[in-house]
Amino acid sequence: MKKKHFKMFKKGKIWCYMGIVVLSTTLGLITSSRSIQADTSSTENTVNVGQQGAVNDAATTTLRTTDRDNVQVVQDTKDNIKQAANNNSAFVDISSVDPQASTSATQEGWQNENGNTYYYQDGTKLVGQQLLNGKNYYFNDQGVVQKNYFLTKDNHTYYYQNDGTRLDNGFYNNWGHTYYFGNDGTRLDNGFYNNWGHTYYFGNDGARLDNGFYNNWGHTYYFGNDGARWDNHFYNNWGHTYYFGNDGARLDNGFYNNWGHTYYFGNDGARWDNRFYNNWGHTYYFGNDGARWDNRFMNNWGHMYYFGNDGALVTNQFVQHGGQTYYALSNGVLNAPRYFSQFTPIYAPEGCAVASLAMLLSIKNEYFNLADAYNNLPQYGGVYNTGAFRGIISPEALTNYAHKWDSNVRNITGSSLEDISRLVWAGHPVLYYGMSSFERAGQRNHAKVIVGENNGYFHIYDPCYWNQGQRAHTAGGNAYDWGADSWQSWGAIASEYIGKAITIY
């Protein structure tokens, strides 16, 4: 037997009935029952309605809600049942009745859902790069705003901060490095950044170069611990000193002038300390502090050297130092005149001109055979026989004789002591004619050599002694018995000098 069951729902203020057809075996026609029977179960309440309208006075109020059709089933009072019977309908088909729809307002703007942040525009989630209120954000394909996120696009890198905004014109620090993102948000890769009076470099990976070297354009640059390029700055490492110029480029194979000194930096950029440098046909020396030696003397390897005002090692020139005349040989060694005696190793009592000439030439490290020079000297009476001596060779004749060995010997007869002083201060020794310790008549038949000057005193080598160490008043005994090697005042020299002299260039 088929039974009709009714479920009630409310539309507005009207209760409606939904007929449920229970099929016993197969689907049949819906029929009405002439009796009213209320059956209950643990799952739902049902009401059977007959055509006679019999109603149970006992009303029930059990409700059941289903999620599928959102329809409320209510078993209500007999008044409602009667109302349905009065409409001559066994049941009401709710398929023709529209339930009240549940609607919500359209979402707009920022929304937080399940721990994610979205932005709605006209009810739609935004995705991709978006400019909102003057700031840039990036939303993934699901519309979630990306935070603390790196985006690589079109060969550029962007960073979105913890609040989701893109980092524009700012620095980012992580992994022990510093990165810079420009005004358009792109990370600066392999580029320079200028600010605060400094230059910074960001490498191919975007990391700022700190405490490192950068090579480009044939130059080397250094960036310090704070990333700033070193400009006009010295850098010390590996036991060397380096200099980076105003443009930041390391000075390689070049000179640097400061503090009244000149410095040289080699091909590797290292400053040359305690080292010789050869160029332009000259030799230079840079001291322990790297400063070039200008107008300075060096003592080394048993010799003395002089570096001139331009720093070049002086060669083949006359030099005066400490009141002494020197000649800088071709290797730079400063050579002073050597003392020669007219008594030894060859005894030539009238050979003072040859002995003095030997001293004059010795400053240039030029020497001749003494025996040949004595034997061939064009001096009347020779050099060995005092009794045959008629006077010393003239300055002119001695100059011509000296040209056998050096054409730069010059006759300077007529020069004043001031002239001689200037020559000596320029490093030139001077052979002059004066008095020996044996002369009594004052004929000035003796040759001596001025080898230096200092504080108004001349340094005199006199060949009329047996050796350089022989002291004053140990020879002829007159007022000019000054010893082989002595310092004499201008007045003493002026008392014997008669204007006859030769020198060497």
Short mmCIF file of C-alpha atoms in Angstrom, two decimals:
data_model
loop_
_atom_site.label_atom_id
_atom_site.label_comp_id
_atom_site.label_asym_id
_atom_site.label_seq_id
_atom_site.Cartn_x
_atom_site.Cartn_y
_atom_site.Cartn_z
CA MET A 1 0.00 0.00 0.00
CA LYS A 2 1.23 3.44 -0.78
CA LYS A 3 1.30 6.03 1.96
CA LYS A 4 1.47 9.74 1.62
CA HIS A 5 3.73 11.60 4.03
CA PHE A 6 3.83 15.33 4.36
CA LYS A 7 6.75 17.58 5.40
CA MET A 8 5.92 21.15 6.24
CA PHE A 9 7.96 24.29 5.58
CA LYS A 10 7.18 27.91 6.03
CA LYS A 11 7.11 30.46 3.26
CA GLY A 12 6.48 33.87 4.62
CA LYS A 13 3.65 33.39 7.13
CA ILE A 14 2.17 30.34 5.36
CA TRP A 15 3.00 26.80 6.23
CA CYS A 16 3.32 24.57 3.21
CA TYR A 17 3.36 20.80 2.89
CA MET A 18 5.65 18.72 0.82
CA GLY A 19 4.30 15.38 -0.14
CA ILE A 20 6.60 12.42 0.15
CA VAL A 21 5.54 9.35 -1.66
CA VAL A 22 6.61 6.13 -0.12
CA LEU A 23 6.68 3.29 -2.53
CA SER A 24 6.12 -0.19 -1.24
CA THR A 25 7.50 -2.10 -4.16
CA THR A 26 7.42 0.01 -7.29
CA LEU A 27 6.68 3.64 -8.10
CA GLY A 28 2.91 4.09 -8.38
CA LEU A 29 0.32 6.73 -8.29
CA ILE A 30 -0.10 9.04 -5.32
CA THR A 31 -3.39 8.38 -3.44
CA SER A 32 -4.95 9.90 -0.43
CA SER A 33 -5.93 8.13 2.76
CA ARG A 34 -9.24 8.55 4.40
CA SER A 35 -7.77 8.33 7.88
CA ILE A 36 -5.20 10.38 9.75
CA GLN A 37 -2.29 8.60 11.41
CA ALA A 38 0.73 10.18 13.05
CA ASP A 39 3.86 8.01 12.84
CA THR A 40 7.13 9.02 14.53
CA SER A 41 10.67 7.76 14.27
CA SER A 42 13.99 8.60 15.67
CA THR A 43 15.01 10.37 12.48
CA GLU A 44 11.95 12.37 11.38
CA ASN A 45 8.32 13.21 12.11
CA THR A 46 5.63 12.65 9.46
CA VAL A 47 1.95 13.66 9.23
CA ASN A 48 -0.71 11.80 7.14
CA VAL A 49 -3.61 13.95 5.98
CA GLY A 50 -7.06 12.40 4.88
CA GLN A 51 -9.77 13.99 2.79
CA GLN A 52 -12.16 14.09 5.85
CA GLY A 53 -9.72 16.46 7.56
CA ALA A 54 -9.52 14.46 10.80
CA VAL A 55 -6.91 16.17 12.94
CA ASN A 56 -5.13 15.12 16.07
CA ASP A 57 -5.47 17.81 18.64
CA ALA A 58 -2.08 17.09 20.02
CA ALA A 59 0.41 19.32 18.21
CA THR A 60 4.07 18.60 17.83
CA THR A 61 6.90 21.06 17.27
CA THR A 62 9.82 18.88 16.20
CA LEU A 63 11.96 20.49 13.46
CA ARG A 64 14.40 18.91 11.00
CA THR A 65 16.74 20.86 8.70
CA THR A 66 18.53 19.33 5.75
CA ASP A 67 21.58 20.83 4.07
CA ARG A 68 20.57 19.57 0.64
CA ASP A 69 17.50 21.61 -0.04
CA ASN A 70 17.62 24.03 2.89
CA VAL A 71 13.96 23.21 3.60
CA GLN A 72 12.54 23.32 7.09
CA VAL A 73 10.17 20.53 8.03
CA VAL A 74 7.73 21.41 10.73
CA GLN A 75 4.92 19.45 12.23
CA ASP A 76 2.56 22.14 13.36
CA THR A 77 -0.83 22.52 14.91
CA LYS A 78 -4.11 21.31 13.58
CA ASP A 79 -5.04 24.76 12.44
CA ASN A 80 -2.44 24.71 9.79
CA ILE A 81 -3.51 21.25 8.68
CA LYS A 82 -7.05 22.39 8.42
CA GLN A 83 -6.01 25.33 6.33
CA ALA A 84 -4.37 22.99 3.91
CA ALA A 85 -7.47 20.79 3.79
CA ASN A 86 -9.64 23.75 3.10
CA ASN A 87 -7.59 24.36 -0.01
CA ASN A 88 -8.84 20.90 -1.27
CA SER A 89 -5.29 19.75 -1.70
CA ALA A 90 -3.90 16.54 -0.37
CA PHE A 91 -0.40 18.11 -0.28
CA VAL A 92 1.50 21.12 -1.55
CA ASP A 93 4.32 20.58 -4.11
CA ILE A 94 7.16 22.88 -2.99
CA SER A 95 8.92 22.52 -6.27
CA SER A 96 6.82 25.44 -7.42
CA VAL A 97 7.80 27.58 -4.43
CA ASP A 98 11.16 29.60 -4.38
CA PRO A 99 12.87 29.63 -0.98
CA GLN A 100 14.35 32.91 0.34
CA ALA A 101 17.96 33.05 -1.10
CA SER A 102 20.95 33.67 1.33
CA THR A 103 23.18 36.43 -0.18
CA SER A 104 26.30 38.31 1.05
CA ALA A 105 27.74 41.75 0.14
CA THR A 106 30.37 41.90 -2.69
CA GLN A 107 33.95 41.71 -1.21
CA GLU A 108 36.16 44.71 -1.88
CA GLY A 109 39.77 45.79 -0.90
CA TRP A 110 42.08 43.97 1.47
CA GLN A 111 40.80 40.70 2.93
CA ASN A 112 42.43 38.18 5.26
CA GLU A 113 41.35 34.62 4.71
CA ASN A 114 42.82 31.52 6.32
CA GLY A 115 46.07 33.30 7.16
CA ASN A 116 46.51 34.77 3.67
CA THR A 117 46.00 38.30 2.44
CA TYR A 118 44.08 39.12 -0.73
CA TYR A 119 42.95 42.23 -2.46
CA TYR A 120 39.53 42.31 -4.12
CA GLN A 121 38.53 44.64 -6.88
CA ASP A 122 34.90 44.50 -7.98
CA GLY A 123 34.67 41.20 -6.11
CA THR A 124 37.64 39.66 -7.94
CA LYS A 125 40.99 38.80 -6.42
CA LEU A 126 43.91 40.67 -7.97
CA VAL A 127 46.89 38.69 -9.24
CA GLY A 128 50.38 39.67 -10.48
CA GLN A 129 52.07 43.02 -10.07
CA GLN A 130 49.71 45.71 -8.76
CA LEU A 131 50.07 49.37 -7.84
CA LEU A 132 47.83 50.16 -4.87
CA ASN A 133 47.79 53.50 -3.11
CA GLY A 134 51.17 54.42 -4.59
CA LYS A 135 52.86 51.16 -3.57
CA ASN A 136 53.70 48.06 -5.54
CA TYR A 137 52.57 44.58 -4.49
CA TYR A 138 52.81 41.17 -6.06
CA PHE A 139 49.97 38.59 -5.89
CA ASN A 140 50.48 34.99 -6.94
CA ASP A 141 48.09 33.08 -9.21
CA GLN A 142 45.78 32.40 -6.25
CA GLY A 143 45.68 36.07 -5.40
CA VAL A 144 47.79 35.78 -2.23
CA VAL A 145 50.00 38.83 -1.64
CA GLN A 146 53.68 37.80 -1.45
CA LYS A 147 55.71 38.89 1.57
CA ASN A 148 59.48 38.66 2.13
CA TYR A 149 59.59 37.38 -1.42
CA PHE A 150 62.03 37.65 -4.33
CA LEU A 151 60.59 37.87 -7.82
CA THR A 152 62.71 37.25 -10.90
CA LYS A 153 61.19 38.64 -14.05
CA ASP A 154 62.65 39.76 -17.36
CA ASN A 155 66.19 39.16 -16.08
CA HIS A 156 65.61 41.41 -13.09
CA THR A 157 65.18 40.67 -9.40
CA TYR A 158 62.65 42.40 -7.16
CA TYR A 159 62.11 42.12 -3.43
CA TYR A 160 58.76 42.39 -1.64
CA GLN A 161 59.11 43.22 2.01
CA ASN A 162 57.44 41.78 5.11
CA ASP A 163 54.46 44.07 4.59
CA GLY A 164 54.20 43.03 0.95
CA THR A 165 55.38 46.34 -0.50
CA ARG A 166 58.10 46.27 -3.13
CA LEU A 167 61.48 47.63 -1.98
CA ASP A 168 62.20 50.71 -4.10
CA ASN A 169 65.36 52.84 -3.73
CA GLY A 170 66.50 50.98 -0.67
CA PHE A 171 69.03 48.56 0.76
CA TYR A 172 68.44 44.97 1.82
CA ASN A 173 70.79 43.10 4.15
CA ASN A 174 70.96 39.33 4.36
CA TRP A 175 73.40 36.41 4.17
CA GLY A 176 76.19 38.74 5.26
CA HIS A 177 75.72 40.96 2.21
CA THR A 178 74.08 44.23 1.23
CA TYR A 179 71.89 44.66 -1.84
CA TYR A 180 70.41 47.75 -3.44
CA PHE A 181 67.08 48.02 -5.25
CA GLY A 182 66.56 51.03 -7.47
CA ASN A 183 63.66 53.40 -7.96
CA ASP A 184 61.94 50.89 -10.24
CA GLY A 185 62.49 48.13 -7.72
CA THR A 186 65.07 46.26 -9.80
CA ARG A 187 68.08 44.95 -7.91
CA LEU A 188 71.31 46.64 -8.98
CA ASP A 189 73.47 43.92 -10.54
CA ASN A 190 76.96 44.61 -11.91
CA GLY A 191 76.52 48.33 -11.42
CA PHE A 192 77.86 51.33 -9.55
CA TYR A 193 75.92 53.36 -7.01
CA ASN A 194 76.93 56.90 -5.99
CA ASN A 195 75.81 58.53 -2.77
CA TRP A 196 77.17 60.35 0.29
CA GLY A 197 80.23 61.37 -1.69
CA HIS A 198 81.23 57.74 -2.30
CA THR A 199 81.00 55.12 -5.01
CA TYR A 200 79.81 51.56 -4.39
CA TYR A 201 79.80 48.51 -6.61
CA PHE A 202 77.23 45.72 -6.68
CA GLY A 203 78.32 42.48 -8.34
CA ASN A 204 76.61 40.13 -10.74
CA ASP A 205 74.69 38.53 -7.88
CA GLY A 206 73.65 41.94 -6.59
CA ALA A 207 75.85 41.71 -3.48
CA ARG A 208 77.76 44.88 -2.62
CA LEU A 209 81.53 44.45 -2.93
CA ASP A 210 82.99 44.88 0.55
CA ASN A 211 86.72 44.66 1.30
CA GLY A 212 87.47 43.52 -2.22
CA PHE A 213 89.12 44.40 -5.50
CA TYR A 214 87.37 45.11 -8.79
CA ASN A 215 89.15 44.97 -12.13
CA ASN A 216 87.90 46.73 -15.24
CA TRP A 217 89.01 49.10 -18.00
CA GLY A 218 92.61 48.02 -17.42
CA HIS A 219 92.55 49.24 -13.82
CA THR A 220 92.14 47.85 -10.33
CA TYR A 221 89.82 49.38 -7.73
CA TYR A 222 89.38 48.64 -4.04
CA PHE A 223 86.17 48.83 -2.03
CA GLY A 224 86.49 48.99 1.75
CA ASN A 225 84.67 47.22 4.55
CA ASP A 226 81.74 49.62 4.23
CA GLY A 227 81.62 49.10 0.48
CA ALA A 228 82.87 52.59 -0.34
CA ARG A 229 85.47 52.81 -3.11
CA TRP A 230 88.84 54.07 -1.93
CA ASP A 231 89.64 57.32 -3.70
CA ASN A 232 92.90 59.20 -3.08
CA HIS A 233 93.72 56.64 -0.45
CA PHE A 234 96.60 54.37 0.59
CA TYR A 235 96.01 50.67 1.18
CA ASN A 236 98.42 48.46 3.13
CA ASN A 237 98.48 44.69 2.81
CA TRP A 238 100.86 41.77 2.16
CA GLY A 239 103.75 43.90 3.39
CA HIS A 240 103.19 46.52 0.68
CA THR A 241 101.58 49.90 0.23
CA TYR A 242 99.22 50.72 -2.64
CA TYR A 243 97.67 53.98 -3.74
CA PHE A 244 94.26 54.51 -5.32
CA GLY A 245 93.86 57.81 -7.16
CA ASN A 246 91.07 60.36 -7.25
CA ASP A 247 89.15 58.20 -9.73
CA GLY A 248 89.65 55.14 -7.55
CA ALA A 249 92.05 53.47 -9.97
CA ARG A 250 95.10 51.87 -8.41
CA LEU A 251 98.33 53.60 -9.42
CA ASP A 252 100.32 51.05 -11.42
CA ASN A 253 103.74 51.84 -12.90
CA GLY A 254 103.47 55.49 -11.98
CA PHE A 255 104.80 58.25 -9.77
CA TYR A 256 102.97 59.98 -6.94
CA ASN A 257 104.05 63.35 -5.54
CA ASN A 258 103.10 64.56 -2.07
CA TRP A 259 104.60 65.98 1.12
CA GLY A 260 107.58 67.24 -0.89
CA HIS A 261 108.50 63.72 -2.00
CA THR A 262 108.11 61.45 -4.99
CA TYR A 263 106.97 57.83 -4.77
CA TYR A 264 106.89 55.09 -7.34
CA PHE A 265 104.32 52.29 -7.61
CA GLY A 266 105.26 49.27 -9.71
CA ASN A 267 103.34 47.27 -12.28
CA ASP A 268 101.55 45.36 -9.53
CA GLY A 269 100.64 48.60 -7.77
CA ALA A 270 103.00 47.99 -4.86
CA ARG A 271 105.03 50.99 -3.71
CA TRP A 272 108.76 50.57 -4.17
CA ASP A 273 110.52 50.69 -0.80
CA ASN A 274 114.29 50.41 -0.34
CA ARG A 275 114.70 49.76 -4.02
CA PHE A 276 116.42 51.09 -7.12
CA TYR A 277 114.48 52.10 -10.21
CA ASN A 278 116.04 52.47 -13.66
CA ASN A 279 114.52 54.52 -16.44
CA TRP A 280 115.36 57.23 -18.98
CA GLY A 281 119.03 56.27 -18.70
CA HIS A 282 119.08 57.07 -14.98
CA THR A 283 118.95 55.26 -11.66
CA TYR A 284 116.71 56.32 -8.79
CA TYR A 285 116.45 55.07 -5.25
CA PHE A 286 113.35 54.87 -3.10
CA GLY A 287 113.98 54.62 0.63
CA ASN A 288 112.36 52.55 3.36
CA ASP A 289 109.43 54.96 3.51
CA GLY A 290 109.03 54.84 -0.27
CA ALA A 291 110.21 58.41 -0.76
CA ARG A 292 112.62 58.97 -3.61
CA TRP A 293 116.03 60.15 -2.53
CA ASP A 294 116.54 63.65 -3.85
CA ASN A 295 119.78 65.52 -3.16
CA ARG A 296 120.92 62.77 -0.86
CA PHE A 297 124.05 60.71 -0.39
CA MET A 298 124.07 56.96 0.07
CA ASN A 299 126.77 54.85 1.63
CA ASN A 300 126.66 51.23 0.60
CA TRP A 301 128.93 48.43 -0.61
CA GLY A 302 131.93 50.39 0.64
CA HIS A 303 131.15 53.36 -1.58
CA MET A 304 129.27 56.62 -1.53
CA TYR A 305 126.65 57.66 -4.09
CA TYR A 306 124.80 60.84 -4.72
CA PHE A 307 121.26 61.31 -5.99
CA GLY A 308 120.64 64.75 -7.41
CA ASN A 309 117.77 67.18 -7.05
CA ASP A 310 115.76 65.27 -9.64
CA GLY A 311 116.40 61.99 -7.83
CA ALA A 312 118.68 60.63 -10.53
CA LEU A 313 121.91 58.96 -9.47
CA VAL A 314 124.68 61.38 -10.39
CA THR A 315 127.24 59.94 -12.77
CA ASN A 316 130.22 61.46 -14.60
CA GLN A 317 129.85 64.68 -12.68
CA PHE A 318 131.75 66.57 -10.02
CA VAL A 319 130.15 66.66 -6.62
CA GLN A 320 130.98 68.45 -3.39
CA HIS A 321 129.93 66.91 -0.11
CA GLY A 322 131.01 67.76 3.39
CA GLY A 323 133.62 70.16 2.08
CA GLN A 324 135.18 67.47 -0.11
CA THR A 325 135.40 67.33 -3.88
CA TYR A 326 134.24 64.16 -5.58
CA TYR A 327 133.72 62.90 -9.04
CA ALA A 328 130.76 60.57 -9.61
CA LEU A 329 132.04 57.80 -11.81
CA SER A 330 129.94 56.16 -14.51
CA ASN A 331 128.61 53.67 -11.92
CA GLY A 332 127.70 56.45 -9.54
CA VAL A 333 130.52 55.80 -7.09
CA LEU A 334 131.81 59.07 -5.69
CA ASN A 335 135.54 59.21 -6.13
CA ALA A 336 137.69 61.65 -4.17
CA PRO A 337 141.18 62.77 -5.15
CA ARG A 338 143.93 60.44 -4.03
CA TYR A 339 147.07 61.68 -2.33
CA PHE A 340 150.39 61.29 -4.14
CA SER A 341 153.88 62.00 -2.76
CA GLN A 342 156.73 63.28 -4.89
CA PHE A 343 159.13 61.33 -2.68
CA THR A 344 157.59 57.86 -2.93
CA PRO A 345 157.38 55.43 -4.59
CA ILE A 346 159.63 57.46 -6.89
CA TYR A 347 161.89 60.07 -5.37
CA ALA A 348 161.48 63.25 -7.45
CA PRO A 349 162.45 66.25 -5.30
CA GLU A 350 161.50 68.64 -8.11
CA GLY A 351 158.55 66.60 -9.36
CA CYS A 352 155.75 68.35 -7.42
CA ALA A 353 153.96 69.28 -10.69
CA VAL A 354 153.67 65.63 -11.76
CA ALA A 355 152.60 64.43 -8.28
CA SER A 356 150.00 67.21 -8.05
CA LEU A 357 148.77 66.46 -11.56
CA ALA A 358 148.34 62.81 -10.53
CA MET A 359 146.16 63.96 -7.62
CA LEU A 360 144.14 66.22 -9.91
CA LEU A 361 143.42 63.43 -12.41
CA SER A 362 142.78 60.81 -9.73
CA ILE A 363 139.41 62.33 -8.89
CA LYS A 364 138.16 60.89 -12.20
CA ASN A 365 139.85 57.60 -11.46
CA GLU A 366 142.43 58.40 -14.14
CA TYR A 367 146.01 57.34 -13.54
CA PHE A 368 149.22 57.45 -15.52
CA ASN A 369 152.62 55.82 -15.19
CA LEU A 370 154.54 57.99 -12.74
CA ALA A 371 157.97 57.10 -14.06
CA ASP A 372 157.01 57.98 -17.61
CA ALA A 373 155.38 61.19 -16.46
CA TYR A 374 158.42 62.24 -14.45
CA ASN A 375 160.83 61.34 -17.21
CA ASN A 376 158.94 63.16 -19.95
CA LEU A 377 157.83 66.26 -18.08
CA PRO A 378 158.86 69.33 -20.14
CA GLN A 379 160.33 71.10 -17.12
CA TYR A 380 163.78 72.70 -17.28
CA GLY A 381 166.31 70.67 -15.28
CA GLY A 382 164.00 67.71 -14.89
CA VAL A 383 162.62 66.43 -11.60
CA TYR A 384 165.46 64.44 -10.08
CA ASN A 385 168.36 66.88 -9.81
CA THR A 386 167.79 69.73 -7.40
CA GLY A 387 170.93 71.46 -8.53
CA ALA A 388 169.73 71.54 -12.12
CA PHE A 389 166.27 72.87 -11.22
CA ARG A 390 165.51 76.29 -12.69
CA GLY A 391 161.80 76.64 -11.85
CA ILE A 392 158.50 74.81 -11.99
CA ILE A 393 156.75 74.13 -15.29
CA SER A 394 154.29 76.84 -16.28
CA PRO A 395 150.54 76.31 -15.87
CA GLU A 396 150.03 76.49 -19.63
CA ALA A 397 152.72 73.89 -20.35
CA LEU A 398 151.44 71.62 -17.56
CA THR A 399 147.90 71.85 -18.96
CA ASN A 400 149.10 70.82 -22.40
CA TYR A 401 151.08 67.96 -20.86
CA ALA A 402 147.97 66.80 -18.94
CA HIS A 403 146.01 66.52 -22.17
CA LYS A 404 147.92 63.33 -22.85
CA TRP A 405 145.55 61.73 -20.34
CA ASP A 406 142.54 64.02 -20.09
CA SER A 407 141.63 66.83 -22.47
CA ASN A 408 139.35 68.36 -19.84
CA VAL A 409 142.23 69.82 -17.84
CA ARG A 410 141.98 73.61 -18.05
CA ASN A 411 144.38 76.44 -17.38
CA ILE A 412 142.57 78.91 -15.09
CA THR A 413 145.48 81.22 -14.42
CA GLY A 414 144.25 84.62 -13.34
CA SER A 415 141.35 83.25 -11.30
CA SER A 416 140.68 84.84 -7.96
CA LEU A 417 140.24 82.88 -4.74
CA GLU A 418 136.51 83.50 -5.09
CA ASP A 419 136.62 81.85 -8.51
CA ILE A 420 138.59 78.96 -7.10
CA SER A 421 136.12 78.66 -4.22
CA ARG A 422 133.20 78.39 -6.65
CA LEU A 423 134.99 75.67 -8.60
CA VAL A 424 135.75 73.71 -5.45
CA TRP A 425 132.15 74.00 -4.25
CA ALA A 426 131.11 72.58 -7.60
CA GLY A 427 133.35 69.57 -6.93
CA HIS A 428 136.35 70.52 -9.02
CA PRO A 429 139.77 70.19 -7.40
CA VAL A 430 142.24 72.97 -8.25
CA LEU A 431 146.00 72.67 -8.71
CA TYR A 432 147.58 75.99 -7.73
CA TYR A 433 151.09 77.36 -7.46
CA GLY A 434 152.37 78.39 -4.02
CA MET A 435 155.08 77.89 -1.46
CA SER A 436 156.70 74.67 -0.31
CA SER A 437 157.95 74.08 3.22
CA PHE A 438 161.53 74.31 1.93
CA GLU A 439 161.37 77.62 0.04
CA ARG A 440 163.05 80.66 1.41
CA ALA A 441 163.15 83.10 -1.47
CA GLY A 442 159.35 83.18 -1.98
CA GLN A 443 159.50 82.26 -5.61
CA ARG A 444 156.43 80.00 -5.34
CA ASN A 445 157.90 77.13 -7.30
CA HIS A 446 155.66 74.56 -5.74
CA ALA A 447 152.40 72.90 -6.85
CA LYS A 448 149.64 71.84 -4.44
CA VAL A 449 146.03 70.76 -4.85
CA ILE A 450 142.89 72.18 -3.23
CA VAL A 451 140.56 69.19 -2.78
CA GLY A 452 137.80 70.80 -0.69
CA GLU A 453 136.46 73.80 1.16
CA ASN A 454 134.35 74.23 4.27
CA ASN A 455 133.53 77.16 6.51
CA GLY A 456 136.16 79.45 4.97
CA TYR A 457 138.94 76.86 5.01
CA PHE A 458 140.52 75.11 2.07
CA HIS A 459 141.49 71.46 2.15
CA ILE A 460 145.07 71.17 0.83
CA TYR A 461 147.03 68.16 -0.41
CA ASP A 462 150.80 68.93 -0.48
CA PRO A 463 152.97 66.34 -2.32
CA CYS A 464 156.17 67.49 -0.60
CA TYR A 465 155.80 64.91 2.18
CA TRP A 466 156.53 61.23 2.36
CA ASN A 467 152.94 60.17 3.02
CA GLN A 468 149.49 61.62 3.59
CA GLY A 469 149.73 61.18 7.33
CA GLN A 470 152.86 63.28 7.78
CA ARG A 471 152.00 66.18 10.04
CA ALA A 472 152.88 69.88 10.05
CA HIS A 473 156.39 71.09 10.85
CA THR A 474 157.92 67.76 9.92
CA ALA A 475 159.44 68.77 6.58
CA GLY A 476 161.13 72.08 5.54
CA GLY A 477 160.12 73.93 8.69
CA ASN A 478 159.01 77.26 7.22
CA ALA A 479 155.62 78.93 7.67
CA TYR A 480 154.10 76.77 4.95
CA ASP A 481 155.08 73.49 6.53
CA TRP A 482 151.41 72.58 7.00
CA GLY A 483 151.69 68.83 6.58
CA ALA A 484 150.63 66.58 3.73
CA ASP A 485 146.88 66.88 4.41
CA SER A 486 145.66 70.07 6.06
CA TRP A 487 142.92 72.68 6.24
CA GLN A 488 144.07 76.27 5.72
CA SER A 489 142.27 79.58 5.92
CA TRP A 490 141.59 81.84 3.00
CA GLY A 491 144.16 84.24 4.34
CA ALA A 492 146.85 81.58 4.45
CA ILE A 493 146.17 80.58 0.87
CA ALA A 494 145.96 84.18 -0.26
CA SER A 495 149.43 84.80 1.19
CA GLU A 496 151.00 82.29 -1.19
CA TYR A 497 148.66 82.23 -4.19
CA ILE A 498 149.90 84.30 -7.15
CA GLY A 499 147.05 83.63 -9.59
CA LYS A 500 148.45 80.55 -11.30
CA ALA A 501 146.21 77.47 -11.36
CA ILE A 502 144.71 74.67 -13.43
CA THR A 503 141.65 72.51 -12.83
CA ILE A 504 139.75 69.60 -14.36
CA TYR A 505 136.25 69.25 -15.79
#
